[in-house]
mmCIF file of C-alpha atoms in Angstrom:
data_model
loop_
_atom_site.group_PDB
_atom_site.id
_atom_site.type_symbol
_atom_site.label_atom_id
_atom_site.label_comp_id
_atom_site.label_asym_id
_atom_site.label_seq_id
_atom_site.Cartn_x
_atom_site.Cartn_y
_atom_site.Cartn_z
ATOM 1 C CA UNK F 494 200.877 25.306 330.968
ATOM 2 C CA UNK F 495 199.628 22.940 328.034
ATOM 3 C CA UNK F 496 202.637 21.639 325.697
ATOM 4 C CA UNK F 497 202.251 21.901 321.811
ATOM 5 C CA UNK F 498 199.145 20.135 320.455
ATOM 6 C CA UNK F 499 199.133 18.456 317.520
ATOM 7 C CA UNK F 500 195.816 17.051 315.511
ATOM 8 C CA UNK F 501 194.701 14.862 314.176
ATOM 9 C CA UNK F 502 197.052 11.612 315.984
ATOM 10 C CA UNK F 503 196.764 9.167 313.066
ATOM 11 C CA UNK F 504 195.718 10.148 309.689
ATOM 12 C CA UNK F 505 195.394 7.173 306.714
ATOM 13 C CA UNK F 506 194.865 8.365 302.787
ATOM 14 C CA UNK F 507 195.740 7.145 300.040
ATOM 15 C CA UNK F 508 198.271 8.366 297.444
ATOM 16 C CA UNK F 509 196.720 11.644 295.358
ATOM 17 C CA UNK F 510 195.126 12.983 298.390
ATOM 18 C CA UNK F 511 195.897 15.839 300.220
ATOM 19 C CA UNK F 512 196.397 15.921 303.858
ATOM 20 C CA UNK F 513 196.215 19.151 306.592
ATOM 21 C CA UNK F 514 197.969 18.606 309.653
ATOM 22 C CA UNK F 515 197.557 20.740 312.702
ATOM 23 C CA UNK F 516 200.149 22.184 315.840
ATOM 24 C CA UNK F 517 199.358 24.765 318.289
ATOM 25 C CA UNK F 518 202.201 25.969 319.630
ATOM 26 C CA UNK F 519 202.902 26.755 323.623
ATOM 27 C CA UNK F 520 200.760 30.061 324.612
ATOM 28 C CA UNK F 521 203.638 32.728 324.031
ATOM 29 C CA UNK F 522 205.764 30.771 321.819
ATOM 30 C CA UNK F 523 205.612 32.342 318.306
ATOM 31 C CA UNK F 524 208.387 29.717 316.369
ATOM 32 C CA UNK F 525 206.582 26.811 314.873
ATOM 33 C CA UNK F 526 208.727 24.390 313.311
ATOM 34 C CA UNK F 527 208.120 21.217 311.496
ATOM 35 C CA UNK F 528 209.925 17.714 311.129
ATOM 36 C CA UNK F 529 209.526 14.897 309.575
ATOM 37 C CA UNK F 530 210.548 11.460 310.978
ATOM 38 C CA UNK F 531 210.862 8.064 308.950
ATOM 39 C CA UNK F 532 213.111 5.194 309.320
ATOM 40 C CA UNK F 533 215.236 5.168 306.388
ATOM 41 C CA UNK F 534 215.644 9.253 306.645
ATOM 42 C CA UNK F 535 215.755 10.133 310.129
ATOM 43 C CA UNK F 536 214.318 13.626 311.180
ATOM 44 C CA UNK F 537 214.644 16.055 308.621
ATOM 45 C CA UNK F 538 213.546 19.499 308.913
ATOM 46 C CA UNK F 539 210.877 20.949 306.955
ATOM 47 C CA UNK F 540 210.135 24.584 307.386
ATOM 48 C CA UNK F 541 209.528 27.175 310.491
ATOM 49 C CA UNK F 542 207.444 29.849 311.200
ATOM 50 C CA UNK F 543 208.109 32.619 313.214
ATOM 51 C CA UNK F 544 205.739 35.752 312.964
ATOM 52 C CA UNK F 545 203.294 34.248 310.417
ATOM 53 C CA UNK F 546 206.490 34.409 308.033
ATOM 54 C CA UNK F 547 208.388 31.438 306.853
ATOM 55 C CA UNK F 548 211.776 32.376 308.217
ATOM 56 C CA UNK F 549 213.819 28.879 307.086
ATOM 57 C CA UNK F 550 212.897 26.190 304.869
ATOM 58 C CA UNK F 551 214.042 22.205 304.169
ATOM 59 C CA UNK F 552 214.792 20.403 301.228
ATOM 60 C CA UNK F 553 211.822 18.905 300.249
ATOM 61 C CA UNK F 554 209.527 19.165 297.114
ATOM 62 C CA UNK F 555 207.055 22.511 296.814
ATOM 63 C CA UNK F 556 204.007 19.379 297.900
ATOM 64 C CA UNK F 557 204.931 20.774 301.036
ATOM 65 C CA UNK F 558 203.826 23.490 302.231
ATOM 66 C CA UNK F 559 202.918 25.424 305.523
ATOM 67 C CA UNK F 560 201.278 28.729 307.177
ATOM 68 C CA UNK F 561 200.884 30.062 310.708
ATOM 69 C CA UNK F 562 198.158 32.364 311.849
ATOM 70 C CA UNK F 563 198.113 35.416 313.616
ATOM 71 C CA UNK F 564 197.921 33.481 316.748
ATOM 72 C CA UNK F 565 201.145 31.421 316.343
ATOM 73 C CA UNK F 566 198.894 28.037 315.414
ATOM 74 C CA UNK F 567 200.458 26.530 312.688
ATOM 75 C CA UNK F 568 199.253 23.839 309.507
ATOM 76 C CA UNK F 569 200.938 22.308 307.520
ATOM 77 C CA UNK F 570 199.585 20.808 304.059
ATOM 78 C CA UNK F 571 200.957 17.715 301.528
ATOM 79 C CA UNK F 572 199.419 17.387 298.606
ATOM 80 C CA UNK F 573 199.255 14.804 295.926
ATOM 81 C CA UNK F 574 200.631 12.118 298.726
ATOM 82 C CA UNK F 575 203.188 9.215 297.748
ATOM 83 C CA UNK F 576 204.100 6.199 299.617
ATOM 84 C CA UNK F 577 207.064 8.024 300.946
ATOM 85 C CA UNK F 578 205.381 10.622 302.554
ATOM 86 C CA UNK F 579 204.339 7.799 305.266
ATOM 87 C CA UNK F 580 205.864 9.306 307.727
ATOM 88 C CA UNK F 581 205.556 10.729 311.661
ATOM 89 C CA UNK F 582 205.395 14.260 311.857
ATOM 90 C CA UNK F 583 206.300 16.710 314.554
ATOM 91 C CA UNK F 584 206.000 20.025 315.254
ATOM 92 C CA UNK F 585 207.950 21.783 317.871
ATOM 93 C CA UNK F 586 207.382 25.260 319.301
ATOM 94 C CA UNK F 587 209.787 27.911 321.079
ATOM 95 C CA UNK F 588 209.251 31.825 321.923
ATOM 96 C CA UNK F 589 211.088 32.736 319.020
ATOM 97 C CA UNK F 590 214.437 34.313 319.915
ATOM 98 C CA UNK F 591 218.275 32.009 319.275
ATOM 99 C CA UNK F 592 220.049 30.024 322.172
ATOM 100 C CA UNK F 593 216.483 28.112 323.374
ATOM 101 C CA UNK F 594 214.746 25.348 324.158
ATOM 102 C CA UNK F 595 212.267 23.509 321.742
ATOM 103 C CA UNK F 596 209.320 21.977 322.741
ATOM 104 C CA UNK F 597 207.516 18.510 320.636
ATOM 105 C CA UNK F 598 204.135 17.796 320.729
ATOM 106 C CA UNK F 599 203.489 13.783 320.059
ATOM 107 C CA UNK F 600 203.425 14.257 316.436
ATOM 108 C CA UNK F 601 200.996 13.023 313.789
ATOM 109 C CA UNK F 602 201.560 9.688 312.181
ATOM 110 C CA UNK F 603 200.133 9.272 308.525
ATOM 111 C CA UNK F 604 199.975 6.258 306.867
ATOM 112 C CA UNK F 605 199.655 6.644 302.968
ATOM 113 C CA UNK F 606 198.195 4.008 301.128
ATOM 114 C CA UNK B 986 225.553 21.944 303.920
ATOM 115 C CA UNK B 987 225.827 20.546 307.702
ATOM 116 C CA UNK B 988 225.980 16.583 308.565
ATOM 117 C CA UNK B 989 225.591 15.358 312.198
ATOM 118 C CA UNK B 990 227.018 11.789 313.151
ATOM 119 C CA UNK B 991 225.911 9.989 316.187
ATOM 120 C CA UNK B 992 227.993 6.625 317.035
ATOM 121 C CA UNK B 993 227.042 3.823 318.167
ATOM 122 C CA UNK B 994 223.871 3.623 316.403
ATOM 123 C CA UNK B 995 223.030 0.839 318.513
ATOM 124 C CA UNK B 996 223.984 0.344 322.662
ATOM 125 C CA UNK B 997 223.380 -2.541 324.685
ATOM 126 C CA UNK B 998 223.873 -1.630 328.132
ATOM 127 C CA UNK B 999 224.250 -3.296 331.245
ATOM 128 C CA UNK B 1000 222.810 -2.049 334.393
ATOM 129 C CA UNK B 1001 225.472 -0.617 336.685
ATOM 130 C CA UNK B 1002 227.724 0.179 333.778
ATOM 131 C CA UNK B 1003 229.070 3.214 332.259
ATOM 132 C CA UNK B 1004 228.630 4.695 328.575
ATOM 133 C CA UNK B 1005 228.559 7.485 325.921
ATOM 134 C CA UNK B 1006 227.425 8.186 322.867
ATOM 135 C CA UNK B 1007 229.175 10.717 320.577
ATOM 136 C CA UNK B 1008 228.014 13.323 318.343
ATOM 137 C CA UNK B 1009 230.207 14.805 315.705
ATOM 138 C CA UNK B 1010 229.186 17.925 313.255
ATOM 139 C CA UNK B 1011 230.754 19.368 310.622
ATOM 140 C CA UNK B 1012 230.577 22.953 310.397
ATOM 141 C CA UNK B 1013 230.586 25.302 313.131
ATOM 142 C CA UNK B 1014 228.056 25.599 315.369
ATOM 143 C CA UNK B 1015 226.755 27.650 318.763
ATOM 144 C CA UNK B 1016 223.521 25.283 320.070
ATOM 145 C CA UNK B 1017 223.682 21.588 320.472
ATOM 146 C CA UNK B 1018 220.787 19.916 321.715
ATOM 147 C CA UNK B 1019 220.161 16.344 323.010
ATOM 148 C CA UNK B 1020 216.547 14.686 322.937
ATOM 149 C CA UNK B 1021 215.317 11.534 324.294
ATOM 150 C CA UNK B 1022 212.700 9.388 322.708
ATOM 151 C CA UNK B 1023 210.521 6.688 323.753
ATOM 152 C CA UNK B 1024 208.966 4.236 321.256
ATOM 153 C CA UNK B 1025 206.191 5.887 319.906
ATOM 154 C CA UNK B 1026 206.562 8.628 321.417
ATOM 155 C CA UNK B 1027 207.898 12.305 320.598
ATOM 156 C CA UNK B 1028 211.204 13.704 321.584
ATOM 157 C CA UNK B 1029 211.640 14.818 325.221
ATOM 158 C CA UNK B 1030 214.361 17.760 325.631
ATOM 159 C CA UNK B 1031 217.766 17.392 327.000
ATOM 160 C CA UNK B 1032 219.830 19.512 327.008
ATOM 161 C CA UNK B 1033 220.851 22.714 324.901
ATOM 162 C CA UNK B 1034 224.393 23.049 325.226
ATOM 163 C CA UNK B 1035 225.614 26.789 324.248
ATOM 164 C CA UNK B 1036 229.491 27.395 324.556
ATOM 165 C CA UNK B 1037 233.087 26.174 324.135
ATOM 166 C CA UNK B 1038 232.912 23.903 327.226
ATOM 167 C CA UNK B 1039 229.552 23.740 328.318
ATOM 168 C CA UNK B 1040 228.143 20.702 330.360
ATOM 169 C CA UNK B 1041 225.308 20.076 331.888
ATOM 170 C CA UNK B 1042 224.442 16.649 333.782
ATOM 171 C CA UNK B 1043 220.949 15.410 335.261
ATOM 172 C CA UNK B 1044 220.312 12.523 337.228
ATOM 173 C CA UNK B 1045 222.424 9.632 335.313
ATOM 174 C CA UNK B 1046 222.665 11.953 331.913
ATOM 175 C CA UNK B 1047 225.690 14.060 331.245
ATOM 176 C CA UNK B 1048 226.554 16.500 328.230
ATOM 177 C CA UNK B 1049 229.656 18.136 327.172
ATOM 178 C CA UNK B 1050 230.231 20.185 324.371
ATOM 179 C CA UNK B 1051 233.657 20.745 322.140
ATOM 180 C CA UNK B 1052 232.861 23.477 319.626
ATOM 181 C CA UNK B 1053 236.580 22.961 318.819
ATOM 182 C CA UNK B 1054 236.701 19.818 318.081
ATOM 183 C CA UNK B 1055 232.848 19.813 316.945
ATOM 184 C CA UNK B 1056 232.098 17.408 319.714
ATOM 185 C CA UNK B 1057 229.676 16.387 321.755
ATOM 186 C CA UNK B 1058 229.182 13.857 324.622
ATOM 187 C CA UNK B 1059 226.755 12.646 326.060
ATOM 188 C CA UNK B 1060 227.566 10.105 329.470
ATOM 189 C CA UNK B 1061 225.241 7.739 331.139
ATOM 190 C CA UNK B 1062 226.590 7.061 334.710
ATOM 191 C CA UNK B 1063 225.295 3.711 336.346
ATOM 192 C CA UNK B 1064 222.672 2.713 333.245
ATOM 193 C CA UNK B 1065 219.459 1.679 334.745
ATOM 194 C CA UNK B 1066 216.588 0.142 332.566
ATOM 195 C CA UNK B 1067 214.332 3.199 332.616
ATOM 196 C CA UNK B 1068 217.123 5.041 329.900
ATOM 197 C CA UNK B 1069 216.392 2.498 327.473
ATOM 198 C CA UNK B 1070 215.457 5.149 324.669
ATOM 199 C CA UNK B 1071 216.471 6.711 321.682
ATOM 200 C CA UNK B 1072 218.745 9.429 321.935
ATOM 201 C CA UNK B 1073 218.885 12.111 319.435
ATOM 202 C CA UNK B 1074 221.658 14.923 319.184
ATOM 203 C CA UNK B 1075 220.603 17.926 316.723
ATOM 204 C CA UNK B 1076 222.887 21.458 316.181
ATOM 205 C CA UNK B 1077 222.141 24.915 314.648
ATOM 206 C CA UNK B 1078 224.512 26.280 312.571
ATOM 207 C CA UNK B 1079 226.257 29.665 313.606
ATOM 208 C CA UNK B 1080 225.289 31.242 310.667
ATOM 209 C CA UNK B 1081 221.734 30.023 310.990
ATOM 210 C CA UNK B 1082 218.735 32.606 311.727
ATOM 211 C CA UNK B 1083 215.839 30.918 313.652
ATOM 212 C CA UNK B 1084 215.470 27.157 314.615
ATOM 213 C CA UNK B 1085 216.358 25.033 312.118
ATOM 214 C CA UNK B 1086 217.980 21.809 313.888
ATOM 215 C CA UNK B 1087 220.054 19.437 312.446
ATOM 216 C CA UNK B 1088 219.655 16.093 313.906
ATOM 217 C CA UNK B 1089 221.959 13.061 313.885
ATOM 218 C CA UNK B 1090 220.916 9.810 313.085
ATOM 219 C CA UNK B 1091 220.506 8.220 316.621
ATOM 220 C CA UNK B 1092 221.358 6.210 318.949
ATOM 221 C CA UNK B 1093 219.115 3.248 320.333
ATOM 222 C CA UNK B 1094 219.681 1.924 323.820
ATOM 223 C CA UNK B 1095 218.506 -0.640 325.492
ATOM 224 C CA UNK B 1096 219.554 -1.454 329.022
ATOM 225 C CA UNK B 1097 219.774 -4.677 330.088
ATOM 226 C CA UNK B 1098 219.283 -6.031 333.322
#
């Protein structure tokens, strides 16, 4: 069974951009969920998706933003990048229901300029 | 709003030796997980620890979990350089719909020979 993809594995822009990151979840799972991981802030959670409906939501500026499709493949967008938003992000996938385990893909490192 | 603390943040091992690494939350909570991450690498699941009580050991690696107390544990029996990782300890709160993990800071370990 193939684990949660995420694409691209390195991204580099520069700060104004915008930036779509990719995770397809575990065939079944419908619960997307994204982190973010620095050094100074640890993992911090950003938003999930369960259903194509955002069901819970982080603290971090409305830049951030995400969607999942009808087929549980999820995106997630930044726009008008800062330094700070260097950062590795991961996605993690489950079937959906409470009391489970979460899956990682390798994450997405981006490097803003 | 929950906090998770992991201590030591940092734990030099030697091989042969006995440790653990503690995880303390604040508000009450019904799923406790533990990940393990390599450099550059994504996080590798645990354990998901559900109830008063609950542990669950593999290999060298053993949780416990003391909703009471709003503990957890997590042993490493005989240390051997292969668990020289990052280990992460993340909670849902009870009240919590979904998957939205709270993770502690970490705790880096490196095991000596």
């Amino acid at each position: 069974k193939a684990g949660v993809t995420q694409t691209p594995r390195y991204l580099i822009k520069t700060r104004g951009q915008q930036v779509t990151l990719s995770c397809s979840p575990i065939s079944g799972h419908r619960s997307v969920s994204w982190y973010q991981q620095t050094p100074g802030q640890g993992l911090q959670f950003l938003f999930e998706y369960f259903s194509e409906t955002q069901r819970n939501k982080g603290n971090f500026p409305g830049r951030f933003s995400g969607r999942q499709f009808s087929n549980s493949r999820s995106e997630m967008n930044v726009s008008t990048l800062e330094l700070g938003d260097s950062a590795l992000y991961l996605c993690a996938s489950s079937p959906g229901q409470r009391n489970e385990k979460l899956f990682f893909g390798s994450g997405t490192q981006l490097s803003v300029l | 709003e929950l906090k998770v603390e992991q201590n030591p943040l940092f734990l030099s091992m030697q091989e042969g030796k006995n440790y653990t690494i503690y995880c303390n939350y604040s508000t009450t909570s019904d799923r406790l997980y533990w990940y393990r991450q390599d450099p550059g690498k994504s996080l590798e699941s645990l354990f998901v620890l559900l109830s008063n009580g609950a542990v669950k050991q593999e290999g060298r690696l053993m949780a416990s979990l003391d909703t009471k107390a709003r503990l957890s544990t997590l042993h490493i029996t005989a240390a051997v350089h292969d668990l020289s990782a990052t280990y992460f300890c993340a909670v849902v709160t009870i009240k919590a719909a979904g998957n939205k993990l709270t993770f502690g800071g970490g705790t880096r370990v490196l095991v000596k020979p």
